[in-house]
Amino acid sequence: MNLANLKKIRIYVSLVFFVLTLLLFVDFNFHLAERFSEEILFLQFIPSLLSFSALITFSAIGFILVIVLTLLFGRVYCSTICPLGTLQDLISLFAKKISKSKSYKPIPDYRKTKYLILSLTVSLFLSGLITGVLLLDPYSNFGRISTHIIKPLLILSNNGLSSLFEVFNVYLFYPHEIKTINIPVTIYSFGFLLTLIFFVVRFGRIFCNTLCPVGVFLGIISKFSFVKISIDKEHCSSCNSCTRVCKAGCIDKSEKELDFSRCVSCYNCFTVCPSGGISFKTSLKDKFYSGGNKSSRRKLIKKVVTFSALISAISYAQNKIVPKSRSKVAVNRQNVVTPPGAINTNHFNTLCTSCHLCLSACPTQVLQPSIMEFGLVGLFQPFMDYKTSFCNYECKICTDVCPTGAITKTSLAEKKLIQIGVAKFIKENCIVETENTECGACSEHCPTKAVHMIPYKKIAIPEVREEYCIGCGACEYACPTIPYKSIYVEGNQYHKKAVLPIEEKIDSNIDTYEFPF
């Protein structure tokens, strides 16, 4: 086989992974993620690892296959499967289009730095903090870039086309509302993207080899790969063509050596070598059966065991009542409301990497990125924001698409009984009390009738039957009082099970008569 063709194969496969993963986040019709997220994200390393640690199911062994693949052929994950890796390749491609003379240079192996970052990330996770993974996981960062930068731009473009075509009475496009714009998260995502662009243009894949915990860990594994890329010093003509196209900067041109632990298997070197001095070699015998390398084997096993410890449709029919006065009693929410299927706040904070796939797939967009709601422990992790919207009673998409197990899969029947919080009524804010005006918006929108109206001062006032409440937030979202709601959802740190609401029987004792026609 012509080794130069490997690059073409890699590019085609990487584009398939990239496009499918991107579509999960930018599909504003909310169909793809619900149906195919599990299959598309099966091989994403961190989500698969966290999902396996939480669920221990066969469907979450993608990270094990990635490790096996790395042991066989090196870091093909970084060049082919990882969407952030492909994004870096696209950035590099555009950079080369702008600067025709653009070439890569050898990059030092910042060994102490990368192992320190990996150690801190693992240590934080083992201590119960996912912050390191949350900030450095390549898949999650790609998800935030897609959700908060690319998707809004696509929706704006779609809305522009909708307005343009509408002039000609053509309705191929219809407008969509953007509710996922969160300024701090957008700024962070944009800052990360700019930093990534700078790294790629100046230093190639330095993020993958120094900052990325997945890349550094797979680099350790790739030291023991069965098949490696190596330089044949006898056939090498010292033309340095390979050095100029090596995006990992891992080729030492003076020593004619290639550091395979930093090689991201892009296969650029195969396409430019004029002398055939770069080829594959097998190293199983040298590394695993040579008596001089027993300590290396012990170190690998120790590192693998250490790392394996990680496995331990919105309704707008709101009542248009406009309060005459402003409410005065502030809402004092003690607990953040986590999505149905999160089980409890600690479980959610421990496993969620803030990839924002659930946020992007949520049809009502009630899921919004947190800033300090969970503290620094859960920076950017989604929470139920009832100022933005409410949870659709007939929807469970977030439980279907979560790749890490932070939100566990549930059936729709189970989801309808998960009590993520309980509605609390503040009588002093309600316009029934303050203005002696009929309202009932909260009761009207409650899908379980946990909020119902009872007689009060010749009109009716809301009452909450907590055993029926699931904490969907429809009542809070519908409440017209400002600035403080007269009804809000207090989150349950541990999700409970609500009582199935009793269907109200219609009085059948009604006089009937035959129509005369």
Coordinates of N, CA, C and O in Angstrom, one line a residue, residues 313 389 458:
A313 N -42.1 21.7 22.8 CA -42.2 22.8 21.9 C -42.7 23.9 22.6 O -43.8 23.8 23.0
S389 N -37.0 29.7 30.1 CA -38.1 28.8 29.6 C -38.5 27.8 30.7 O -38.3 28.1 31.9
K458 N -63.4 36.0 47.2 CA -64.3 36.0 46.1 C -63.7 35.7 44.8 O -64.4 35.8 43.8

